[in-house]
Amino acid sequence: MAAQATPIPRQAWSVLIVSTWAFTVCFMVWMMFGVIGIPIKQQLGLNATEFGLLTATPVLTGSLVRVPLGIWTDKYGGRIVMAVLMAVTVPAIWLMAYATEFWHFLVIGLFVGLAGGSFSVGTPYVARWFPPNRRGMAMGVYGAGNSGAAVNKFVAPALVVAFGWTMVPQVYAAIMAGTVVLFWLFSASDPDHLVPSNTRFVDQLKMLKDPKVLKYCQYYSIVFGGYVALALWMVQYYVGEYGLDIRVAAVLAAAFSLPGGVLRAIGGVLSDKYGAHRVTWWVLWVSWICLFLLSYPQTQFTILTVDGPKTFHIGLNVYVFTALMFVLGIAWAFGKASVFKYIGDDYPHNIGTVSGIVGLAGGLGGFVLPIMFGALMDLTGIRSSAFMLMYGVVWVSLIWMYWTEVRKTEVMGDKAPPSPLAALR
């Protein structure tokens, strides 16, 4: 007779639900500049590089605090750390409405960016409330809070059009304050979940000597760093490339952000079933194809025919562009889960340390890429140069994965993986 599954207490579900909501709000705030950055750019007369720096600044602090927040969560518990983290961001979010100079936005943005560190708090906090055979599900549901990037694209444009951009940080500050109260009321703490933590940041950086860790950092800088960067960049891209209204642009940009967040849990299931290697390999190839097509700029060329010169236009219309971004968002949602599956498989006794470093690398990718997008656009005048850059980064990962994994995989013989056709016999 099969053993009964361990019942999950109601308190665990309460913690999961309220923590996922808190992470969604934090991610919404973290991505705020992706929308309000457009009127701010016009107000301050910023170039593309300065706009990239503006949108990326919150990502920097949200990335750098991930590792210490993970250590503090182990030591003091996720409930207190998450509540304090959210409460600290409320004054900074509110002050954003009163900024007038470029440096004001950058300094305040550094404090607003603390909200991005919530992933490193909620992931271990939620996981410890569930048995090992359900932790993948719990972390996947919590990780779906990435969809806060899409929520931002629905809420912020409506506020900008109706009341002006300064209303967005004021409303977001109120939402964050309410979330702090809600989280404290419906979350819980368990002393048994606390673990002694003598880990130092310097000790964690030593993991970068491991080539596998470096490789996973590279993968995650694409699937998470690229996701964050494009989520910040897409609204102004639609406005500039296709001349759309900010509200329409934000809705279309959500076609990338929404699946990139909510489908992460499905990526975890696929990684459990087919393995991290297969899922990541296909994620990179799908990304390569999408980014190749997205990279092609709007082009007009003239050829001489027997009837005289004829001019042709080649370029993606807004519908094909949005469809490709939708596919790319799905691929990267799966990739975010598969990279952490790699870490769980290869470092079962050191998962916290390795995931902290990989998460830091992914966040730093989300900081560096928007700045590089802006610099490339200022340098070349080509908007699709952002996708050209990402296409090159994916090439690096594909080559790296081939030489370290694919080339060593046996395709014939006793050690070869079973063929999918075997199940049909």
Short mmCIF file of C-alpha atoms in Angstrom, two decimals:
data_model
loop_
_atom_site.label_atom_id
_atom_site.label_comp_id
_atom_site.label_asym_id
_atom_site.label_seq_id
_atom_site.Cartn_x
_atom_site.Cartn_y
_atom_site.Cartn_z
CA MET A 1 0.00 0.00 0.00
CA ALA A 2 1.48 3.38 -1.00
CA ALA A 3 2.47 5.73 1.79
CA GLN A 4 0.19 8.67 2.23
CA ALA A 5 1.53 12.04 1.15
CA THR A 6 2.54 14.39 3.93
CA PRO A 7 -0.36 16.80 4.51
CA ILE A 8 0.48 20.45 3.96
CA PRO A 9 -0.81 22.70 6.75
CA ARG A 10 -3.14 25.57 5.94
CA GLN A 11 -0.56 27.98 7.35
CA ALA A 12 1.89 26.94 4.63
CA TRP A 13 -0.61 27.85 1.90
CA SER A 14 -1.28 31.18 3.59
CA VAL A 15 2.45 31.92 3.64
CA LEU A 16 2.78 30.96 -0.03
CA ILE A 17 -0.15 33.09 -1.19
CA VAL A 18 0.75 36.23 0.73
CA SER A 19 4.45 35.90 -0.10
CA THR A 20 3.69 35.54 -3.81
CA TRP A 21 1.53 38.66 -3.66
CA ALA A 22 4.32 40.53 -1.85
CA PHE A 23 6.88 39.46 -4.46
CA THR A 24 4.54 40.51 -7.27
CA VAL A 25 4.20 44.00 -5.75
CA CYS A 26 7.97 44.22 -5.20
CA PHE A 27 8.65 43.27 -8.82
CA MET A 28 6.04 45.76 -10.03
CA VAL A 29 7.83 48.53 -8.11
CA TRP A 30 11.24 47.29 -9.29
CA MET A 31 10.15 47.66 -12.93
CA MET A 32 8.47 51.05 -12.41
CA PHE A 33 10.94 53.03 -14.54
CA GLY A 34 10.09 50.89 -17.56
CA VAL A 35 6.92 53.01 -17.92
CA ILE A 36 7.41 56.27 -16.03
CA GLY A 37 10.91 56.54 -17.47
CA ILE A 38 9.37 57.59 -20.81
CA PRO A 39 7.79 60.88 -19.60
CA ILE A 40 10.82 61.45 -17.35
CA LYS A 41 13.09 61.07 -20.40
CA GLN A 42 11.05 63.69 -22.24
CA GLN A 43 10.97 66.00 -19.21
CA LEU A 44 14.73 65.88 -18.65
CA GLY A 45 15.76 65.55 -22.32
CA LEU A 46 17.71 62.33 -21.76
CA ASN A 47 19.49 60.43 -24.50
CA ALA A 48 19.14 56.65 -24.89
CA THR A 49 22.20 55.86 -22.73
CA GLU A 50 20.93 58.05 -19.88
CA PHE A 51 17.50 56.45 -20.20
CA GLY A 52 19.13 53.02 -19.94
CA LEU A 53 20.98 54.10 -16.79
CA LEU A 54 17.76 55.50 -15.32
CA THR A 55 15.84 52.25 -15.81
CA ALA A 56 18.76 50.06 -14.70
CA THR A 57 19.67 51.83 -11.44
CA PRO A 58 17.05 50.06 -9.26
CA VAL A 59 18.17 46.73 -10.73
CA LEU A 60 21.69 47.30 -9.40
CA THR A 61 20.78 47.46 -5.72
CA GLY A 62 18.14 44.76 -6.14
CA SER A 63 20.90 42.47 -7.39
CA LEU A 64 23.66 43.38 -4.93
CA VAL A 65 21.48 42.84 -1.85
CA ARG A 66 20.33 39.37 -2.91
CA VAL A 67 23.19 37.50 -1.27
CA PRO A 68 23.16 39.24 2.14
CA LEU A 69 19.34 39.06 2.23
CA GLY A 70 19.54 35.30 1.68
CA ILE A 71 21.98 34.99 4.58
CA TRP A 72 19.78 37.11 6.86
CA THR A 73 16.72 35.06 5.90
CA ASP A 74 18.48 31.89 7.09
CA LYS A 75 19.50 33.60 10.32
CA TYR A 76 16.46 35.71 11.29
CA GLY A 77 13.60 34.21 9.26
CA GLY A 78 11.86 35.28 6.07
CA ARG A 79 8.89 36.94 7.73
CA ILE A 80 10.80 39.69 9.52
CA VAL A 81 13.31 40.22 6.71
CA MET A 82 10.62 40.52 4.00
CA ALA A 83 8.48 42.89 6.10
CA VAL A 84 11.41 45.18 6.94
CA LEU A 85 12.63 45.14 3.33
CA MET A 86 9.26 46.25 1.96
CA ALA A 87 8.76 48.86 4.69
CA VAL A 88 12.15 50.45 3.96
CA THR A 89 11.23 51.00 0.30
CA VAL A 90 7.97 52.88 0.99
CA PRO A 91 9.52 56.34 1.73
CA ALA A 92 11.82 56.06 -1.31
CA ILE A 93 8.94 55.17 -3.63
CA TRP A 94 6.92 58.13 -2.35
CA LEU A 95 9.85 60.58 -2.73
CA MET A 96 10.22 59.60 -6.38
CA ALA A 97 7.22 61.83 -7.17
CA TYR A 98 9.15 64.90 -5.97
CA ALA A 99 12.41 64.31 -7.87
CA THR A 100 13.30 66.96 -10.43
CA GLU A 101 16.94 66.36 -11.42
CA PHE A 102 18.51 63.33 -13.09
CA TRP A 103 20.70 62.59 -10.08
CA HIS A 104 17.62 62.70 -7.83
CA PHE A 105 16.09 59.82 -9.78
CA LEU A 106 19.32 57.82 -9.70
CA VAL A 107 19.82 58.16 -5.93
CA ILE A 108 16.18 57.47 -5.05
CA GLY A 109 16.16 54.62 -7.58
CA LEU A 110 18.96 52.90 -5.66
CA PHE A 111 16.71 52.71 -2.58
CA VAL A 112 13.61 51.72 -4.56
CA GLY A 113 15.69 48.91 -6.05
CA LEU A 114 15.91 47.17 -2.68
CA ALA A 115 12.50 45.70 -3.52
CA GLY A 116 14.21 43.54 -6.15
CA GLY A 117 16.04 41.61 -3.44
CA SER A 118 12.76 40.06 -2.28
CA PHE A 119 13.34 36.97 -4.45
CA SER A 120 16.23 35.85 -2.24
CA VAL A 121 14.07 36.27 0.86
CA GLY A 122 10.85 34.63 -0.26
CA THR A 123 12.34 31.62 -2.03
CA PRO A 124 13.92 29.96 1.06
CA TYR A 125 11.15 31.30 3.31
CA VAL A 126 8.40 29.66 1.25
CA ALA A 127 10.36 26.46 0.52
CA ARG A 128 10.83 25.62 4.20
CA TRP A 129 7.07 25.50 4.77
CA PHE A 130 6.66 22.62 2.28
CA PRO A 131 7.94 19.03 2.19
CA PRO A 132 10.80 18.30 -0.25
CA ASN A 133 8.51 16.72 -2.86
CA ARG A 134 6.41 19.92 -3.04
CA ARG A 135 9.13 22.55 -2.78
CA GLY A 136 9.59 22.81 -6.54
CA MET A 137 5.93 23.69 -6.89
CA ALA A 138 6.11 26.20 -4.05
CA MET A 139 9.20 27.95 -5.41
CA GLY A 140 7.69 27.95 -8.90
CA VAL A 141 4.48 29.59 -7.70
CA TYR A 142 6.45 32.16 -5.73
CA GLY A 143 8.74 32.83 -8.70
CA ALA A 144 5.68 33.60 -10.81
CA GLY A 145 5.66 36.90 -8.95
CA ASN A 146 7.97 38.00 -11.79
CA SER A 147 4.67 38.79 -13.51
CA GLY A 148 4.70 42.01 -11.48
CA ALA A 149 6.58 43.37 -14.49
CA ALA A 150 3.42 42.82 -16.55
CA VAL A 151 1.15 44.22 -13.81
CA ASN A 152 3.24 47.40 -13.92
CA LYS A 153 2.54 47.69 -17.65
CA PHE A 154 -1.20 47.60 -17.06
CA VAL A 155 -1.37 49.90 -14.03
CA ALA A 156 1.30 52.56 -14.62
CA PRO A 157 0.26 53.71 -18.14
CA ALA A 158 -3.33 54.29 -17.04
CA LEU A 159 -2.11 56.42 -14.13
CA VAL A 160 0.33 58.34 -16.34
CA VAL A 161 -2.35 59.23 -18.90
CA ALA A 162 -4.99 60.11 -16.31
CA PHE A 163 -2.94 61.95 -13.68
CA GLY A 164 0.66 62.32 -14.87
CA TRP A 165 3.71 60.22 -14.04
CA THR A 166 4.07 61.57 -10.47
CA MET A 167 0.90 59.73 -9.46
CA VAL A 168 2.53 56.34 -10.17
CA PRO A 169 5.09 56.37 -7.31
CA GLN A 170 2.46 57.76 -4.91
CA VAL A 171 0.01 54.95 -5.71
CA TYR A 172 2.79 52.35 -5.64
CA ALA A 173 3.96 53.59 -2.22
CA ALA A 174 0.42 53.16 -0.88
CA ILE A 175 0.16 49.66 -2.39
CA MET A 176 3.53 48.68 -0.89
CA ALA A 177 2.52 50.01 2.56
CA GLY A 178 -0.72 48.05 2.40
CA THR A 179 1.19 44.95 1.33
CA VAL A 180 3.47 45.22 4.37
CA VAL A 181 0.42 45.13 6.65
CA LEU A 182 -1.24 42.30 4.69
CA PHE A 183 1.96 40.26 4.67
CA TRP A 184 2.47 40.61 8.40
CA LEU A 185 -1.11 39.61 9.18
CA PHE A 186 -1.21 36.46 7.03
CA SER A 187 2.40 35.23 7.17
CA ALA A 188 3.98 33.27 10.00
CA SER A 189 7.35 32.31 11.41
CA ASP A 190 8.64 28.96 12.63
CA PRO A 191 11.77 28.83 14.84
CA ASP A 192 12.57 25.41 13.37
CA HIS A 193 13.16 27.05 10.00
CA LEU A 194 16.05 29.17 11.26
CA VAL A 195 19.50 27.82 10.49
CA PRO A 196 22.84 29.03 11.86
CA SER A 197 24.51 31.06 9.15
CA ASN A 198 28.19 31.88 9.36
CA THR A 199 28.43 32.32 5.61
CA ARG A 200 30.15 35.47 4.41
CA PHE A 201 29.78 37.19 1.07
CA VAL A 202 33.49 36.66 0.39
CA ASP A 203 33.07 32.92 0.97
CA GLN A 204 30.24 32.79 -1.55
CA LEU A 205 32.30 34.59 -4.19
CA LYS A 206 34.81 31.73 -4.00
CA MET A 207 32.24 29.59 -5.78
CA LEU A 208 33.04 31.56 -8.95
CA LYS A 209 36.19 29.47 -9.25
CA ASP A 210 33.96 26.56 -10.26
CA PRO A 211 33.52 26.56 -14.10
CA LYS A 212 30.01 25.13 -13.76
CA VAL A 213 28.92 28.04 -11.58
CA LEU A 214 30.32 30.49 -14.13
CA LYS A 215 28.38 28.72 -16.86
CA TYR A 216 25.12 28.87 -14.90
CA CYS A 217 25.76 32.58 -14.26
CA GLN A 218 26.04 33.03 -18.02
CA TYR A 219 22.78 31.18 -18.67
CA TYR A 220 20.91 33.12 -15.99
CA SER A 221 22.24 36.45 -17.20
CA ILE A 222 20.26 35.70 -20.38
CA VAL A 223 17.02 34.17 -19.14
CA PHE A 224 16.64 36.45 -16.10
CA GLY A 225 18.94 39.38 -16.83
CA GLY A 226 17.67 39.59 -20.39
CA TYR A 227 14.08 39.30 -19.17
CA VAL A 228 14.51 42.20 -16.74
CA ALA A 229 16.35 44.32 -19.31
CA LEU A 230 13.79 43.85 -22.08
CA ALA A 231 10.88 44.28 -19.66
CA LEU A 232 12.33 47.72 -18.88
CA TRP A 233 13.13 48.53 -22.52
CA MET A 234 10.07 47.34 -24.44
CA VAL A 235 7.52 50.08 -23.77
CA GLN A 236 9.77 52.85 -25.10
CA TYR A 237 10.78 50.53 -27.97
CA TYR A 238 7.17 50.17 -29.10
CA VAL A 239 6.62 53.91 -28.74
CA GLY A 240 9.73 54.79 -30.75
CA GLU A 241 9.69 52.01 -33.36
CA TYR A 242 5.98 51.81 -34.10
CA GLY A 243 4.71 55.21 -32.88
CA LEU A 244 2.19 53.69 -30.46
CA ASP A 245 0.43 55.36 -27.55
CA ILE A 246 2.05 54.52 -24.20
CA ARG A 247 -0.99 52.53 -23.08
CA VAL A 248 -1.09 50.37 -26.22
CA ALA A 249 2.69 49.97 -26.08
CA ALA A 250 2.54 48.78 -22.47
CA VAL A 251 -0.19 46.22 -23.19
CA LEU A 252 1.79 44.77 -26.11
CA ALA A 253 4.96 44.75 -24.01
CA ALA A 254 3.08 42.71 -21.41
CA ALA A 255 2.85 39.92 -24.03
CA PHE A 256 6.53 39.36 -23.23
CA SER A 257 6.53 40.13 -19.49
CA LEU A 258 3.46 38.12 -18.48
CA PRO A 259 4.41 34.66 -19.82
CA GLY A 260 8.00 35.35 -18.79
CA GLY A 261 6.77 35.44 -15.21
CA VAL A 262 3.76 33.18 -14.75
CA LEU A 263 5.08 30.20 -16.74
CA ARG A 264 8.17 29.72 -14.62
CA ALA A 265 6.41 27.02 -12.62
CA ILE A 266 5.73 25.03 -15.82
CA GLY A 267 9.42 25.30 -16.65
CA GLY A 268 10.19 23.67 -13.32
CA VAL A 269 7.86 20.77 -14.09
CA LEU A 270 9.43 20.28 -17.54
CA SER A 271 12.91 20.38 -16.02
CA ASP A 272 11.93 17.70 -13.50
CA LYS A 273 10.55 15.51 -16.28
CA TYR A 274 13.11 15.99 -19.07
CA GLY A 275 16.14 17.28 -17.18
CA ALA A 276 17.72 20.71 -16.90
CA HIS A 277 20.10 20.06 -19.80
CA ARG A 278 17.43 19.34 -22.42
CA VAL A 279 15.18 22.23 -21.38
CA THR A 280 18.04 24.75 -21.28
CA TRP A 281 19.43 23.55 -24.64
CA TRP A 282 16.07 24.07 -26.35
CA VAL A 283 15.52 27.39 -24.55
CA LEU A 284 18.80 28.69 -25.96
CA TRP A 285 17.98 27.55 -29.51
CA VAL A 286 14.50 29.08 -29.43
CA SER A 287 16.07 32.29 -28.08
CA TRP A 288 18.66 32.22 -30.87
CA ILE A 289 15.99 31.97 -33.58
CA CYS A 290 13.74 34.67 -32.06
CA LEU A 291 16.60 37.10 -31.46
CA PHE A 292 17.98 36.56 -34.98
CA LEU A 293 14.63 37.63 -36.45
CA LEU A 294 14.15 40.46 -33.94
CA SER A 295 17.62 41.84 -34.72
CA TYR A 296 16.82 42.66 -38.34
CA PRO A 297 16.25 46.45 -38.60
CA GLN A 298 13.60 48.12 -40.71
CA THR A 299 15.27 48.15 -44.14
CA GLN A 300 14.54 49.66 -47.53
CA PHE A 301 16.61 48.64 -50.54
CA THR A 302 16.45 49.38 -54.24
CA ILE A 303 17.28 46.91 -57.02
CA LEU A 304 17.49 47.42 -60.75
CA THR A 305 14.98 45.36 -62.70
CA VAL A 306 14.22 45.14 -66.41
CA ASP A 307 11.46 47.65 -65.79
CA GLY A 308 13.72 50.05 -63.86
CA PRO A 309 14.58 50.51 -60.16
CA LYS A 310 12.21 49.04 -57.59
CA THR A 311 12.29 49.67 -53.84
CA PHE A 312 11.43 47.00 -51.32
CA HIS A 313 10.89 47.17 -47.58
CA ILE A 314 11.90 44.42 -45.14
CA GLY A 315 11.08 44.60 -41.45
CA LEU A 316 8.90 43.16 -38.72
CA ASN A 317 5.46 44.65 -38.35
CA VAL A 318 4.10 45.13 -34.85
CA TYR A 319 2.12 41.86 -34.91
CA VAL A 320 5.02 39.60 -35.88
CA PHE A 321 7.30 41.45 -33.49
CA THR A 322 4.88 40.92 -30.59
CA ALA A 323 4.44 37.23 -31.47
CA LEU A 324 8.22 36.69 -31.41
CA MET A 325 8.48 38.49 -28.07
CA PHE A 326 5.71 36.28 -26.70
CA VAL A 327 7.62 33.13 -27.70
CA LEU A 328 10.83 34.56 -26.26
CA GLY A 329 9.07 35.30 -22.96
CA ILE A 330 7.86 31.69 -22.71
CA ALA A 331 11.33 30.34 -23.49
CA TRP A 332 12.97 32.48 -20.84
CA ALA A 333 10.34 31.52 -18.25
CA PHE A 334 11.28 27.88 -18.80
CA GLY A 335 14.98 28.79 -18.78
CA LYS A 336 14.79 30.53 -15.40
CA ALA A 337 13.43 27.33 -13.89
CA SER A 338 15.84 24.99 -15.69
CA VAL A 339 18.93 26.89 -14.52
CA PHE A 340 17.86 26.47 -10.90
CA LYS A 341 17.17 22.81 -11.61
CA TYR A 342 20.80 22.53 -12.72
CA ILE A 343 21.89 24.04 -9.41
CA GLY A 344 19.68 21.71 -7.38
CA ASP A 345 21.04 18.67 -9.23
CA ASP A 346 24.73 19.62 -9.10
CA TYR A 347 24.93 21.30 -5.68
CA PRO A 348 22.29 19.66 -3.46
CA HIS A 349 24.24 20.47 -0.28
CA ASN A 350 25.25 23.99 -1.31
CA ILE A 351 22.19 25.21 -3.16
CA GLY A 352 21.80 28.41 -1.14
CA THR A 353 25.32 29.63 -1.82
CA VAL A 354 25.32 28.78 -5.53
CA SER A 355 21.81 30.11 -6.18
CA GLY A 356 22.79 33.37 -4.46
CA ILE A 357 25.76 33.86 -6.76
CA VAL A 358 23.81 32.86 -9.89
CA GLY A 359 20.92 35.12 -8.90
CA LEU A 360 23.37 37.98 -8.38
CA ALA A 361 24.83 37.42 -11.85
CA GLY A 362 21.36 37.41 -13.40
CA GLY A 363 20.44 40.62 -11.65
CA LEU A 364 23.66 42.32 -12.72
CA GLY A 365 22.84 41.29 -16.28
CA GLY A 366 19.55 43.13 -15.89
CA PHE A 367 21.52 46.20 -14.77
CA VAL A 368 24.22 46.22 -17.45
CA LEU A 369 22.09 45.32 -20.48
CA PRO A 370 19.71 48.36 -20.51
CA ILE A 371 22.73 50.69 -20.34
CA MET A 372 24.34 48.82 -23.23
CA PHE A 373 21.04 48.94 -25.17
CA GLY A 374 21.01 52.71 -24.83
CA ALA A 375 24.69 53.11 -25.70
CA LEU A 376 24.30 50.98 -28.83
CA MET A 377 21.26 52.96 -29.95
CA ASP A 378 23.09 56.26 -29.45
CA LEU A 379 26.09 54.86 -31.32
CA THR A 380 24.32 53.20 -34.26
CA GLY A 381 20.89 54.84 -34.36
CA ILE A 382 19.38 51.34 -34.77
CA ARG A 383 16.74 50.37 -32.21
CA SER A 384 17.03 46.65 -32.92
CA SER A 385 20.71 46.78 -31.89
CA ALA A 386 19.44 45.71 -28.43
CA PHE A 387 18.39 42.37 -29.93
CA MET A 388 21.66 42.11 -31.85
CA LEU A 389 23.50 42.31 -28.53
CA MET A 390 21.29 39.63 -26.94
CA TYR A 391 21.74 37.45 -30.04
CA GLY A 392 25.51 37.58 -29.53
CA VAL A 393 25.18 36.71 -25.83
CA VAL A 394 23.04 33.68 -26.68
CA TRP A 395 25.69 32.56 -29.19
CA VAL A 396 28.26 32.53 -26.36
CA SER A 397 26.00 30.35 -24.21
CA LEU A 398 25.22 27.91 -27.04
CA ILE A 399 28.90 27.42 -27.83
CA TRP A 400 29.78 27.08 -24.14
CA MET A 401 27.01 24.54 -23.58
CA TYR A 402 28.02 22.55 -26.65
CA TRP A 403 31.67 22.21 -25.62
CA THR A 404 30.97 21.42 -21.96
CA GLU A 405 27.82 19.28 -22.21
CA VAL A 406 26.47 18.40 -25.66
CA ARG A 407 29.80 17.27 -27.12
CA LYS A 408 30.26 14.85 -24.21
CA THR A 409 26.81 13.28 -24.51
CA GLU A 410 26.71 9.83 -26.05
CA VAL A 411 24.11 9.52 -28.79
CA MET A 412 24.62 5.78 -29.41
CA GLY A 413 25.43 2.82 -27.19
CA ASP A 414 24.38 1.62 -23.76
CA LYS A 415 24.95 5.01 -22.10
CA ALA A 416 22.93 6.98 -24.65
CA PRO A 417 19.69 8.56 -23.36
CA PRO A 418 16.53 6.68 -24.38
CA SER A 419 14.92 7.76 -27.62
CA PRO A 420 11.47 9.39 -27.37
CA LEU A 421 10.35 6.88 -30.03
CA ALA A 422 10.98 4.02 -27.60
CA ALA A 423 7.79 4.94 -25.75
CA LEU A 424 5.78 4.37 -28.94
CA ARG A 425 6.86 0.77 -29.39
#
